Coordinates of C-alpha atoms and ligand atoms in Angstrom, one line a residue:
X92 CA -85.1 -72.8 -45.7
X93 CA -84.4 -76.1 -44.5
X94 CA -83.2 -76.3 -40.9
X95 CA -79.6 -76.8 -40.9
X96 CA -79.3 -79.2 -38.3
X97 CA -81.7 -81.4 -40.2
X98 CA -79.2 -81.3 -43.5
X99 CA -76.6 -82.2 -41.1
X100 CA -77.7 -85.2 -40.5
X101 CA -77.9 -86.5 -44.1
X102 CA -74.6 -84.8 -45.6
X103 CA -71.5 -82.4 -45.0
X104 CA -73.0 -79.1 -45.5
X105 CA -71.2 -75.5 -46.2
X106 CA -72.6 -72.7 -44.8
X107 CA -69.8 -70.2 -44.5
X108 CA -70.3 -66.8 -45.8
X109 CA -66.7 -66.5 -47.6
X110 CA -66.7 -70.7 -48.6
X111 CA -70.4 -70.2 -49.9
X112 CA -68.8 -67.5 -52.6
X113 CA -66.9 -70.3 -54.3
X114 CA -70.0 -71.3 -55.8
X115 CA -71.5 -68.2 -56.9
X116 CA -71.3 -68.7 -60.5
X117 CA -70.5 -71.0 -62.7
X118 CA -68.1 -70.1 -65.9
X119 CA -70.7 -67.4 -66.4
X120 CA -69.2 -65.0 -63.9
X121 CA -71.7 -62.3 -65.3
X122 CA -74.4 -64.0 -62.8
X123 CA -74.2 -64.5 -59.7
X124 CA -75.9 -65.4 -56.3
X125 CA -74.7 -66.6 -53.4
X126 CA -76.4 -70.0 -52.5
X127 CA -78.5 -69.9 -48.9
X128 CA -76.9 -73.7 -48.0
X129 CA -74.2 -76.1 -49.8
X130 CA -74.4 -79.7 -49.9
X131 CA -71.0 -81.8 -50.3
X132 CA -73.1 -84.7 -51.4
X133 CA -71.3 -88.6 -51.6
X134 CA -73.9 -90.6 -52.6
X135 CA -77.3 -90.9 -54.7
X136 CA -79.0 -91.7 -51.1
X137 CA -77.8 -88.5 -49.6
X138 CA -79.1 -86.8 -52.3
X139 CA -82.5 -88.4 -52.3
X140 CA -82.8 -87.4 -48.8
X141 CA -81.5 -83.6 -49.3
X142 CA -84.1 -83.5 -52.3
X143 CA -86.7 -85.2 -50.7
X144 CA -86.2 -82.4 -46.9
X145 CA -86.2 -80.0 -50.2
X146 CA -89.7 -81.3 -51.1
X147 CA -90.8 -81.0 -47.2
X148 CA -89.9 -77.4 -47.2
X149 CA -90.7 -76.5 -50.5
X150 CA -86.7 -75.4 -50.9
X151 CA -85.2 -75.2 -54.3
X152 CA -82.1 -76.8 -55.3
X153 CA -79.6 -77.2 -58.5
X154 CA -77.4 -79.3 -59.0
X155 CA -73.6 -78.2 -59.9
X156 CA -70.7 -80.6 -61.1
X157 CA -67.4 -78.7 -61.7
X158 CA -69.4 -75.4 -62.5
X159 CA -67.9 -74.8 -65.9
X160 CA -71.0 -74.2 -67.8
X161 CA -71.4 -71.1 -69.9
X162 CA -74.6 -70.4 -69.6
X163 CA -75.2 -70.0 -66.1
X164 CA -77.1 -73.5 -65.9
X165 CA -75.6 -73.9 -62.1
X166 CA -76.6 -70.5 -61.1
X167 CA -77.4 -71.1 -57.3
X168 CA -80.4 -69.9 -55.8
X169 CA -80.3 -67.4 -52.4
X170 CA -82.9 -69.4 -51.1
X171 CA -81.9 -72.8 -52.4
X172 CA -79.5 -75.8 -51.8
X173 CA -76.9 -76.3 -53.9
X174 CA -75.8 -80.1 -54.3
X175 CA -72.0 -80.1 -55.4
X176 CA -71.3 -83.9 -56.9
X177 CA -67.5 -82.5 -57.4
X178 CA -66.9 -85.5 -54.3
X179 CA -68.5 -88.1 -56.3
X180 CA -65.6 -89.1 -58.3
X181 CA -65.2 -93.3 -58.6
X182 CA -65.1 -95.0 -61.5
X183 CA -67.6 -97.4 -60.6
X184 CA -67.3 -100.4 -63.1
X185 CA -65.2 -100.9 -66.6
X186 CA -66.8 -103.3 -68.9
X187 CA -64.2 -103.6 -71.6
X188 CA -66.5 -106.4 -73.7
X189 CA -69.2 -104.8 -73.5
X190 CA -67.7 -101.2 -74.1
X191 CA -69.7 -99.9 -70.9
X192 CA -68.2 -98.0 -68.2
X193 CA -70.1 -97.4 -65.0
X194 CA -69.1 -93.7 -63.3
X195 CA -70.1 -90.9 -60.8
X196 CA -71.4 -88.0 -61.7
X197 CA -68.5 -85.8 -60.5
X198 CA -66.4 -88.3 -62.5
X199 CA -64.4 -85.9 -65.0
X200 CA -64.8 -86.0 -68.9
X201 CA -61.4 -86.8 -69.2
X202 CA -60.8 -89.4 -66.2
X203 CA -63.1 -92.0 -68.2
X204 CA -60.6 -91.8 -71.7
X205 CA -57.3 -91.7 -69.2
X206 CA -59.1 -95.2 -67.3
X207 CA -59.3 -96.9 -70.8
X208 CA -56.5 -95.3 -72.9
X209 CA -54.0 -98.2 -72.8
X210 CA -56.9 -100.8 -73.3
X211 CA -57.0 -99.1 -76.9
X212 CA -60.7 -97.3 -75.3
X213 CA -62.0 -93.8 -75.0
X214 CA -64.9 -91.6 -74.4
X215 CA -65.5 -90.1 -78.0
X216 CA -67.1 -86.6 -76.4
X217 CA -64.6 -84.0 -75.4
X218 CA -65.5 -80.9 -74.7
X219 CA -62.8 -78.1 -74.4
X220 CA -63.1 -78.1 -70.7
X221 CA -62.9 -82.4 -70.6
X222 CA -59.7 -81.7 -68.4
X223 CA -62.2 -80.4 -65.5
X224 CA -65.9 -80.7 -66.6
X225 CA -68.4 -83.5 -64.7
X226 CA -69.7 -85.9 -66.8
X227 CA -72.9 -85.1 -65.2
X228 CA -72.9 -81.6 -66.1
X229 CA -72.1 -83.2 -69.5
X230 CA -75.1 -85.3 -69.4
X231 CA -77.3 -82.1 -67.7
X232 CA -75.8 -80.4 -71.2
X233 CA -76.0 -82.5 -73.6
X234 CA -72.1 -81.5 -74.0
X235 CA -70.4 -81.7 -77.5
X236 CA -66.4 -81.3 -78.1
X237 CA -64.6 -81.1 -81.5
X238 CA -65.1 -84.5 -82.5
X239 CA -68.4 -84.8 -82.2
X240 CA -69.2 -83.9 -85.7
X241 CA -68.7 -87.9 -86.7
X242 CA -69.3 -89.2 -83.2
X243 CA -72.0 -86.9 -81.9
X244 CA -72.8 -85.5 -79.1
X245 CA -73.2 -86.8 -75.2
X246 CA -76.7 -88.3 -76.0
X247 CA -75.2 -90.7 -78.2
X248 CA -72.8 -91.9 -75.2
X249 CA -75.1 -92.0 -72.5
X250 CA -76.1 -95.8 -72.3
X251 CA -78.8 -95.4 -68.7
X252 CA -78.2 -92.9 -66.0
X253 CA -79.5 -93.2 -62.0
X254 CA -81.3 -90.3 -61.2
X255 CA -82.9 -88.5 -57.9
X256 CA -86.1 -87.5 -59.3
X257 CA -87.3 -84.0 -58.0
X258 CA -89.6 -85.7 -55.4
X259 CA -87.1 -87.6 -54.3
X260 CA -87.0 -91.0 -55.4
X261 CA -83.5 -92.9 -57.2
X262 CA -84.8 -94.4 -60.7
X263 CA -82.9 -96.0 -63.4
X264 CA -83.6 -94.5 -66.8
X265 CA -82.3 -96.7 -69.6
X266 CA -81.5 -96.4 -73.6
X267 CA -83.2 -100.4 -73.4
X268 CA -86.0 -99.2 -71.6
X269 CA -89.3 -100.1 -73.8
X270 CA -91.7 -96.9 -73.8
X271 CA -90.5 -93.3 -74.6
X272 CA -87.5 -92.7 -74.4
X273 CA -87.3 -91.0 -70.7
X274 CA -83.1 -90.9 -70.9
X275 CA -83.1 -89.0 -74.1
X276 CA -85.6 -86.3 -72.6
X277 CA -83.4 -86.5 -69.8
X278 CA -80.2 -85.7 -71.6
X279 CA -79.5 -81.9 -72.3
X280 CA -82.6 -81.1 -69.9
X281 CA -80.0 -79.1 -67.6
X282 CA -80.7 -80.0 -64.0
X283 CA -84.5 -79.3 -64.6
X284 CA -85.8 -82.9 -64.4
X285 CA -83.5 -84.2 -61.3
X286 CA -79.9 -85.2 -60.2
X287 CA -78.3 -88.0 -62.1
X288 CA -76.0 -89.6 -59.3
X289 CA -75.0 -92.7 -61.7
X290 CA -73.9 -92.5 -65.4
X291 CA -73.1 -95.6 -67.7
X292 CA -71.4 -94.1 -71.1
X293 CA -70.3 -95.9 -74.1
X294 CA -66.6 -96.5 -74.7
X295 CA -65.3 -96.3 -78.4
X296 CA -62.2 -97.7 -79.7
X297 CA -59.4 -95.7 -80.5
X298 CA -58.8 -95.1 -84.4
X299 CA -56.5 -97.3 -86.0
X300 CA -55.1 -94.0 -88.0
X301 CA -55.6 -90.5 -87.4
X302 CA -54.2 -87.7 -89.7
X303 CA -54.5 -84.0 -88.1
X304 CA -53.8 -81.0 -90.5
X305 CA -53.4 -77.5 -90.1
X306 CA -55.0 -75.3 -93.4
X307 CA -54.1 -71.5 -93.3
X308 CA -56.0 -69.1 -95.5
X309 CA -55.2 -65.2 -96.0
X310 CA -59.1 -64.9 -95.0
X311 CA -62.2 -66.8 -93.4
X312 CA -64.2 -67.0 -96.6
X313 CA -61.3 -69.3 -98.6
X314 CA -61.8 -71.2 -95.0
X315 CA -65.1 -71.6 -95.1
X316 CA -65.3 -73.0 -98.8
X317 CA -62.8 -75.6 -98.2
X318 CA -65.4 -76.8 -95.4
X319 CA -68.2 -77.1 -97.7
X320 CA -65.6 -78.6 -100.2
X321 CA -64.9 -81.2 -97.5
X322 CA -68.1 -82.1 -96.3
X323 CA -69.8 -82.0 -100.4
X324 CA -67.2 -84.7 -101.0
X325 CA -68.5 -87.1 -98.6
X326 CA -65.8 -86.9 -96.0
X327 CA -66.5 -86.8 -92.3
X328 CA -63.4 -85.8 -90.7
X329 CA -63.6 -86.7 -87.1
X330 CA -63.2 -82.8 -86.4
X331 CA -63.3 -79.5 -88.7
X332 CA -62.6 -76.1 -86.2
X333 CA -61.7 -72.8 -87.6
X334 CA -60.2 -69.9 -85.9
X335 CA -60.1 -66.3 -87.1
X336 CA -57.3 -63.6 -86.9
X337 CA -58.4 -62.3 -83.6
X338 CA -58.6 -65.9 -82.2
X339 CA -55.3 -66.8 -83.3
X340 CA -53.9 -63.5 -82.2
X341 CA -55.2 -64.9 -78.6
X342 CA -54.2 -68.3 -79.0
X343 CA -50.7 -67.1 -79.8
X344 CA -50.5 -64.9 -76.7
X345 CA -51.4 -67.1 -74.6
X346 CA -50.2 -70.8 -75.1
X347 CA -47.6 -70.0 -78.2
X348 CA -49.0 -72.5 -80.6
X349 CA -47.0 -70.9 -83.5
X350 CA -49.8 -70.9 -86.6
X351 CA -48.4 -69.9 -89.4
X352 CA -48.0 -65.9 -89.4
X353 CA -50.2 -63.8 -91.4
X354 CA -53.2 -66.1 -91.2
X355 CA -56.3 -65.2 -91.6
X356 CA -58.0 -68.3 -90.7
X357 CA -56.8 -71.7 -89.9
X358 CA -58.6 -74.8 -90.2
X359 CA -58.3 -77.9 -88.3
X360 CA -59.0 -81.0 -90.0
X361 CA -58.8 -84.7 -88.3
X362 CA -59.4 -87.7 -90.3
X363 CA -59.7 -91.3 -88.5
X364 CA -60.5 -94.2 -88.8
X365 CA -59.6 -97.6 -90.5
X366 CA -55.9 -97.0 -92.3
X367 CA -56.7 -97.4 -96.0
X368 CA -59.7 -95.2 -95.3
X369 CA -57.5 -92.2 -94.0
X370 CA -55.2 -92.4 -96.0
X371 CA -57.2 -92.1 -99.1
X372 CA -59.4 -89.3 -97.3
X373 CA -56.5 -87.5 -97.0
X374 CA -55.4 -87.6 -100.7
X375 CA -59.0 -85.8 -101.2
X376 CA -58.4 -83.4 -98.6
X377 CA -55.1 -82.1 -99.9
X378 CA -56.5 -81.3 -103.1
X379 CA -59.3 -79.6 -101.6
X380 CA -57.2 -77.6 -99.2
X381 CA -54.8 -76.1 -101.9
X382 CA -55.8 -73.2 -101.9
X383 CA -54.3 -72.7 -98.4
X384 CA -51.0 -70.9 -98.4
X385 CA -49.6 -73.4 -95.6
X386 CA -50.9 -76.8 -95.1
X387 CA -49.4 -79.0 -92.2
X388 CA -49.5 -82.1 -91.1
X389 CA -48.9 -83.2 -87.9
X390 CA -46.0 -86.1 -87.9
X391 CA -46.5 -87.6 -84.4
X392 CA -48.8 -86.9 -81.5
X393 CA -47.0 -84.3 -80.1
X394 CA -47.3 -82.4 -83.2
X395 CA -51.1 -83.1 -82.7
X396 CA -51.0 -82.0 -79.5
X397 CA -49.1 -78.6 -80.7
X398 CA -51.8 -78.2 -83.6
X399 CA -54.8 -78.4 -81.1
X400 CA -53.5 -76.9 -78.2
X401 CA -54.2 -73.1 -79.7
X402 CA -58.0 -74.4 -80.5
X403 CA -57.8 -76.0 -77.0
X404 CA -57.3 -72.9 -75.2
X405 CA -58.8 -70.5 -77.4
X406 CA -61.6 -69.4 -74.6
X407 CA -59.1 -69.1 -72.0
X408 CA -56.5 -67.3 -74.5
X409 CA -59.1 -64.4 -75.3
X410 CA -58.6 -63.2 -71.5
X411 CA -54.7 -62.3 -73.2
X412 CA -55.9 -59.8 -75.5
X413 CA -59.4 -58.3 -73.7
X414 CA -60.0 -57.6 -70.0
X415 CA -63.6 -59.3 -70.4
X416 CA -65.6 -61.0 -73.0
X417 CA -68.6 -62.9 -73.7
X418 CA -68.6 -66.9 -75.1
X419 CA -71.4 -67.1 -77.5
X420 CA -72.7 -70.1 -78.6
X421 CA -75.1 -70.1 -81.5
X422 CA -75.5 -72.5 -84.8
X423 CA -76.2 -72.2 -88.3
X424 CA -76.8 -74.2 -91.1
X425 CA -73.4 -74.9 -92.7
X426 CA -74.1 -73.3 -95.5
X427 CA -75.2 -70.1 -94.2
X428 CA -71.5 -69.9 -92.5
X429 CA -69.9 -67.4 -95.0
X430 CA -72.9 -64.7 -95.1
X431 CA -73.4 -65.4 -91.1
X432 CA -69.7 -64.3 -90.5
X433 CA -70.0 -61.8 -92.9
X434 CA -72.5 -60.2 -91.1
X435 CA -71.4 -60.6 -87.2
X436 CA -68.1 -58.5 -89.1
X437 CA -70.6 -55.8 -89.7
X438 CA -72.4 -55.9 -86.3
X439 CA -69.0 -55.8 -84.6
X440 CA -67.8 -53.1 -86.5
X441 CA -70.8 -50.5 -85.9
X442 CA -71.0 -51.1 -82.4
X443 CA -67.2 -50.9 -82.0
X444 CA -66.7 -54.2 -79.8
X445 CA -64.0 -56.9 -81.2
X446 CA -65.3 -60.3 -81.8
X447 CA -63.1 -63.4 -82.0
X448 CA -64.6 -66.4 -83.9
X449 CA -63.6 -69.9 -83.1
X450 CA -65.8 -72.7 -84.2
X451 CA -67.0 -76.0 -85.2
X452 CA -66.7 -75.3 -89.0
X453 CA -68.1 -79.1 -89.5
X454 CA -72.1 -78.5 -87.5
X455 CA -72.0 -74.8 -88.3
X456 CA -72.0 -74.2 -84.4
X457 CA -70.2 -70.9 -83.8
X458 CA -68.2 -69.5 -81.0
X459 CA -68.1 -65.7 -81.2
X460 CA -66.2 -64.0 -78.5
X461 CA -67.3 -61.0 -78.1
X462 CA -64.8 -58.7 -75.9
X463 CA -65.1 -55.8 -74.2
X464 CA -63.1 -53.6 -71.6
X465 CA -65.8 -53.8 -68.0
X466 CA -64.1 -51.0 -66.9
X467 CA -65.4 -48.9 -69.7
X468 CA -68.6 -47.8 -69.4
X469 CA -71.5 -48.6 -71.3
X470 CA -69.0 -51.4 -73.5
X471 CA -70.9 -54.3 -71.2
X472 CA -74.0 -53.3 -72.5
X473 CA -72.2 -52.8 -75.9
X474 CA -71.1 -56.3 -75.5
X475 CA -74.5 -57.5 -74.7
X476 CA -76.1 -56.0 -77.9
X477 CA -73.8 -57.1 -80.0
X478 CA -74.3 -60.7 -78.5
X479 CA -77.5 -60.7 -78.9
X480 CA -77.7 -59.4 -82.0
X481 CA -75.4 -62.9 -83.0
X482 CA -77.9 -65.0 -81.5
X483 CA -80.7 -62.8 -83.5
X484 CA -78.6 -63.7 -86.9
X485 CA -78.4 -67.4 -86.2
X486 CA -82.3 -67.7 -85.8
X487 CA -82.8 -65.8 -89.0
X488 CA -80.3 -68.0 -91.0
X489 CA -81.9 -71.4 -89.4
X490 CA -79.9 -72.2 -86.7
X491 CA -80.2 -72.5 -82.7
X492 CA -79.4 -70.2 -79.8
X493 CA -76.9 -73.1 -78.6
X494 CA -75.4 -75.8 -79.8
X495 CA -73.9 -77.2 -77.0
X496 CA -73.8 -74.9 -73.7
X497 CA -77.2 -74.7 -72.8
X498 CA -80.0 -72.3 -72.1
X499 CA -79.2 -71.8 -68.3
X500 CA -80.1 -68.3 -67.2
X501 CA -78.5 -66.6 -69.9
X502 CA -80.3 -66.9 -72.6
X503 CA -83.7 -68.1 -71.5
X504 CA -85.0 -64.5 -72.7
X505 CA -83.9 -66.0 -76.4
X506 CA -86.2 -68.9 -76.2
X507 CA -89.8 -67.2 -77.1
X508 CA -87.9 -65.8 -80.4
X509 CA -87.1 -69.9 -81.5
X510 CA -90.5 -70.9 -80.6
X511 CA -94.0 -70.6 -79.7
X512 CA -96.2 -69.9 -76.0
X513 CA -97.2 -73.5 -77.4
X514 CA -94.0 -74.7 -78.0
X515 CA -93.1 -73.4 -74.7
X516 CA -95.7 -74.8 -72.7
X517 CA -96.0 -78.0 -73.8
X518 CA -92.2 -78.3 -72.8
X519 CA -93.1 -77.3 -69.3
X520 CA -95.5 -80.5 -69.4
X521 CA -92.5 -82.7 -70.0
X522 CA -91.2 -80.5 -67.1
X523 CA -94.1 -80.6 -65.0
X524 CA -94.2 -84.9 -65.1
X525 CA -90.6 -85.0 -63.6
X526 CA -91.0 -82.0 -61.4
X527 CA -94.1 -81.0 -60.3
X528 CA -93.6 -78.8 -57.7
X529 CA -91.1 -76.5 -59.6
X530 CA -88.1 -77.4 -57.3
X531 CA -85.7 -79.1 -59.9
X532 CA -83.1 -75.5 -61.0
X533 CA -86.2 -73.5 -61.1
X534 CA -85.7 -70.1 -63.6
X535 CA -83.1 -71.8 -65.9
X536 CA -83.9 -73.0 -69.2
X537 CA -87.6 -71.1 -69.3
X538 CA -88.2 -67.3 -69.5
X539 CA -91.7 -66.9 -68.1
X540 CA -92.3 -70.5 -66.0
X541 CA -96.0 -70.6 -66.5
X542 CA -97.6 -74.2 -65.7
X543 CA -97.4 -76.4 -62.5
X544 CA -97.4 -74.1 -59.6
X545 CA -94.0 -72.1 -60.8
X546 CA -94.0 -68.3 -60.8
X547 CA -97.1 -66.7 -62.3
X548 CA -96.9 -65.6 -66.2
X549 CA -98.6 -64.8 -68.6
X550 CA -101.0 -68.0 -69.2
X551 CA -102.5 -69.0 -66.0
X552 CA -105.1 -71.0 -67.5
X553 CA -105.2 -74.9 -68.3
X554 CA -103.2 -76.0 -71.5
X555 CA -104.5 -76.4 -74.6
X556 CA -104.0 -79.6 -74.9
X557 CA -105.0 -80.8 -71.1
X558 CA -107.9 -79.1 -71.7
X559 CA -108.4 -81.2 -74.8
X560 CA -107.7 -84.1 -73.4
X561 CA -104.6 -85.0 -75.0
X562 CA -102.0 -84.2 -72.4
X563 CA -102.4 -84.7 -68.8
X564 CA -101.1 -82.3 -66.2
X565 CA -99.8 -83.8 -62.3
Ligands
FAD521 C1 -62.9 -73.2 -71.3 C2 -64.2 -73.9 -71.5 C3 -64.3 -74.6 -72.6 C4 -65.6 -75.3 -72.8 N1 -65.7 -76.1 -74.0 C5 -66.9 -76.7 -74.2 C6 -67.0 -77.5 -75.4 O1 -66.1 -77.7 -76.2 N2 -68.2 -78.2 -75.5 C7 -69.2 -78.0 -74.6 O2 -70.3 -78.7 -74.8 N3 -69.1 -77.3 -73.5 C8 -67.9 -76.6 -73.3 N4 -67.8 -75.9 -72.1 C9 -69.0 -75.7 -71.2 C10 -69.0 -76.7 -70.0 O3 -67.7 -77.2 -69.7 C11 -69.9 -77.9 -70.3 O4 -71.3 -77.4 -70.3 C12 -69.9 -78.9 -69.2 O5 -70.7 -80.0 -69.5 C13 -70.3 -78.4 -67.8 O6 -69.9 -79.4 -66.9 P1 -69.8 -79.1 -65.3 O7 -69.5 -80.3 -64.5 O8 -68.9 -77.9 -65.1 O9 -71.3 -78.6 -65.0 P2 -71.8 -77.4 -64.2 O10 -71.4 -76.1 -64.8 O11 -71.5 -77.6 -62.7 O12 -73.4 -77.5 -64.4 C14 -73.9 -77.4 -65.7 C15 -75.4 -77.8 -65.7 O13 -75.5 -79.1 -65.4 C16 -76.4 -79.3 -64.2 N5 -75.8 -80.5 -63.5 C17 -74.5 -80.6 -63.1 N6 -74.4 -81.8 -62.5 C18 -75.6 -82.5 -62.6 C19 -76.1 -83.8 -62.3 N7 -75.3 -84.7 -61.7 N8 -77.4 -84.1 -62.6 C20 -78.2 -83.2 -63.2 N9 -77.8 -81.9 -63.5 C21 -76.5 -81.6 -63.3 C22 -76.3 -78.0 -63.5 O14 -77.5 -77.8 -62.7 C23 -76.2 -77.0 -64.6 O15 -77.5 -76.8 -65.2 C24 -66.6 -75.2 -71.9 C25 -66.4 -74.4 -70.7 C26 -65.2 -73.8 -70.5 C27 -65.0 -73.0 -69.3

C-alpha cells in the first residue's frame, strides 16, 4: 500500500474503519470489500498524482462516481485506492450555440438537463437513477435510460472526455480526433482504461410536442405485440417500457401510481418530436393499441410525471413486496420478447422464486427482478440460478448479458459463454495499451485476466496475433 502520509499530501484521504464502509459496494450490495484507502479527489491533477504514487507502488485503484452501478463495476479493492469524484461537481462551461456543455465527472445526470431546461436544452440520456448517478459512471457505463431507444445511448452524447490514463498522465480523447476512435473504446470500458476527470456531452433540444400514453393489457403477450406493431409501422417513439403484474403490484405499493387495476401489463409509449409529426404518430398508435382495455393519455406534465413515476421507481418499489432481489439486465432481439418471457415464466415457476419484469420493450433489453427472501435458506442461491439461467436464455435467443449496467464483477463469469479465449484476449490487448500494468479496476469486466502481467490464467503464452505480427503487446 501506498504510505498514507504520502496521499496526504496530494488529496483529502479517508481511512477510517466505520467511514471506509460507506463505500463497500456499490448498488450491488451482494459484493462487498472494504477499500484499504479512500481518496476525496477535486481535481484531474490530484488524481494524476494518486494514480501515478499507484503506479510507484504497484497499488490498484477504481474509480467510483455516486456508486449506483448494478453490476458491482465500483467494487473496491482491500488493497486498493478508491478515487471518489462525488466532490467534483461544477458545471464547467455551457455552450448553448454550439450544444456543448463542459462538466465534472461527479457532475449528476440530472444537474446537466436542470442547467439547460429553461434554455429549451437537455441531456437526452436518463437513466432511472439520473436523480443521483455521475455522469462519469455514465460514461464508465455506457449508461442508457428510457429514451434512448430514438436518442441512443451515452456514447452518442459524449462529445471528448479528459482522462487520467492508468500510468498517470491527463489526455484529451476526442469524437474529432483523426485515427481510431480512442473515446468510443473508451466509453462503456467501466473504469478499466483510466479516470475520466472532464466530460463534454451534447445538449439536445427539447421536443416541440410530446404525447405520453399509458396502454393496459389483461396479459404481457397482447403487450408485447402491440410493440412489434409499433415499431413494424415505422414509428420510433422516444420511449416504449412495459411492466408486468408483479412490477406493477410493486410500483403500486410503493409510490401509488394508480395503473389501471387488473392489468396485466402496461405499456408506456412517448412520442416527440416536431407537432404535425406527433400528432399523426399518435393517430397510428391508437389504432394499434386498441386492443388495450384502458388507454391514457397524459393531459399535462404532471400527468406525465404520474404515468412514469411507477416505471421510475420500479427497482426501488420491488424492495415493497420482497425482502431482497436481484436487477437483471440482459437483451434480446425484439422479436424473441414473447417466447423469452414465456420462458423466464417457466424458470421462475420450477425453482419457486418470483420474478418481476420491467423493461425497455423498444431495444428488447430486459429487467427481470428476481426476488427472493435472504433470510431463507438456500432461496439466494435459488435466486442466483434462476438469474443466471435469464442470462443463459438471452444468449440463446441473440441477445447480450447487458444492455446497459455493465459487466463489473457480477457477471464477468458470463462473458466466456458470449465469446471466445480469442475474443477475450484480444480485448485485453485494447486493455493492455491503456493499462499495462493491470492497475486500472483490475478483476471487473474479465473472468480469467490472462495477458499483461495480471493474475495468471489459463493462457500464459504470447497472443496469437502478437505472435503473428499483427497486434503488438506493451
Ligand atoms: C434505482 C436504479 C436505477 C437505475 N437505472 C438505470 C438505467 O435506467 N439505465 C442505466 O444505464 N443504468 C441504470 N442504473 C445503474 C447506474 O445508475 C448506472 O450504471 C450509472 O451510470 C452509474 O453511475 P455512478 O456514478 O453511480 O457510477 P458508480 O457506480 O460509482 O461506478 C460505475 C462504474 O463506473 C466507473 N467509474 C465511475 N466514475 C468514473 C470515472 N470518472 N472515470 C472512469 N470510470 C468511472 C466505476 O469504476 C464503475 O466501474 C440504475 C441504478 C439504480 C440504483
Amino acid at each position: 500500500m501506498i504510505p498514507l502520509d504520502e496521499l496526504r499530501e496530494v488529496a483529502e484521504i479517508i481511512t477510517d474503519p466505520v467511514r471506509l464502509r460507506t463505500y463497500e459496494s456499490d448498488g450491488l450490495t451482494y459484493h462487498r470489500a472494504t477499500p484499504g484507502v479512500v481518496v476525496l479527489a477535486e481535481s484531474a491533477e490530484q488524481i494524476a498524482a494518486v494514480v501515478r504514487l499507484c503506479n510507484v507502488y504497484g497499488v490498484p485503484f477504481v474509480a467510483r462516481g455516486s456508486g449506483t452501478g448494478l453490476s458491482g463495476g465500483a467494487l473496491p479493492r482491500t488493497d486498493g485506492v478508491l478515487i471518489v469524484t462525488s466532490k467534483m461537481r461544477r458545471i464547467l462551461e455551457i455552450d448553448l450555440p454550439g450544444r456543448r456543455a463542459v462538466v465534472e465527472p461527479g457532475v449528476t445526470n440530472l444537474a446537466i438537463t436542470e442547467a439547460v431546461r429553461e434554455q429549451g436544452y437537455y441531456y437526452a440520456p436518463d437513466p432511472s437513477s439520473q436523480q443521483i448517478c455521475s455522469i462519469g459512471g455514465n460514461v464508465a457505463e455506457n449508461s442508457g435510460g428510457a429514451h434512448c431507444l430514438k436518442y441512443g445511448f451515452t456514447v452518442n452524447h459524449v462529445e471528448a472526455c479528459e482522462i487520467v490514463t492508468p500510468d498517470g498522465d491527463i489526455i484529451q480523447l476526442d469524437r474529432m480526433d483523426p485515427g481510431y476512435d480512442l473515446l468510443g473504446a473508451f466509453v462503456g470500458s467501466e473504469g478499466t482504461l483510466g479516470i475520466t476527470t472532464k466530460i463534454t456531452v451534447r445538449l439536445s433540444r427539447t421536443p416541440e410536442s410530446v404525447i405520453t400514453v399509458l396502454a393496459a393489457y389483461d396479459d404481457i403477450e397482447q403487450g408485447g405485440q402491440a410493440v412489434s406493431e409499433i415499431i413494424g409501422a415505422g414509428i420510433v417513439p422516444a420511449a416504449i417500457e412495459m411492466m408486468d403484474a408483479l412490477a406493477i403490484e410493486a410500483a403500486e405499493a410503493a409510490v401509488a401510481c394508480r395503473y389501471p387495476e387488473k392489468a396485466g401489463a402496461v405499456l408506456i409509449v412517448e412520442l416527440d418530436g416536431p407537432q404535425q409529426e406527433v400528432e399523426r404518430q399518435f393517430e397510428q398508435l391508437k389504432e394499434i393499441c386498441r386492443g388495450a382495455f384502458e388507454l391514457r393519455v397524459a393531459a399535462d406534465a404532471a400527468e406525465r410525471a404520474a404515468i412514469w413515476r411507477g416505471r421510475k421507481s420500479a427497482f426501488a418499489a420491488v424492495g415493497r413486496i420482497s425482502p431482497a432481489y436481484i436487477v437483471q439486465d440482459g437483451v434480446v432481439p425484439r422479436t424473441a420478447l414473447p417466447q423469452v418471457l414465456a420462458a423466464i415464466d417457466r424458470i421462475s415457476q420450477e425453482h419457486g422464486i418470483r420474478v418481476a419484469n420491467v423493461f425497455h420493450a423498444g431495444d428488447g433489453n430486459l429487467h427481470p427482478l428476481v426476488l427472493f427472501d435472504d433470510a431463507e435458506p438456500g432461496a439466494g442461491e435459488r435466486a442466483e440460478t434462476v438469474s443466471g439461467a435469464i442470462l443463459d436464455l438471452c444468449i440463446e435467443h441473440g441477445g447480450s448479458i447487458t444492455g446497459e449496467h455493465g459487466v463489473g464483477v457480477d457477471k464477468s463469469r458470463y462473458m466466456p459463454k458470449m465469446f471466445t479465449d480469442e475474443d477475450l484476449d484480444t480485448m485485453q490487448l485494447v486493455r493492455c495499451a491503456f493499462d499495462p500494468h493491470g492497475l486500472s479496476n483490475p478483476g471487473k469486466v474479465f473472468p480469467t485476466p490472462r495477458l499483461c502481467g495480471e493474475v495468471p490464467g489459463v493462457r500464459k503464452g504470447v497472443h496469437p496475433l502478437v505472435e503473428a505480427g499483427k497486434a503488438e503487446q506493451f
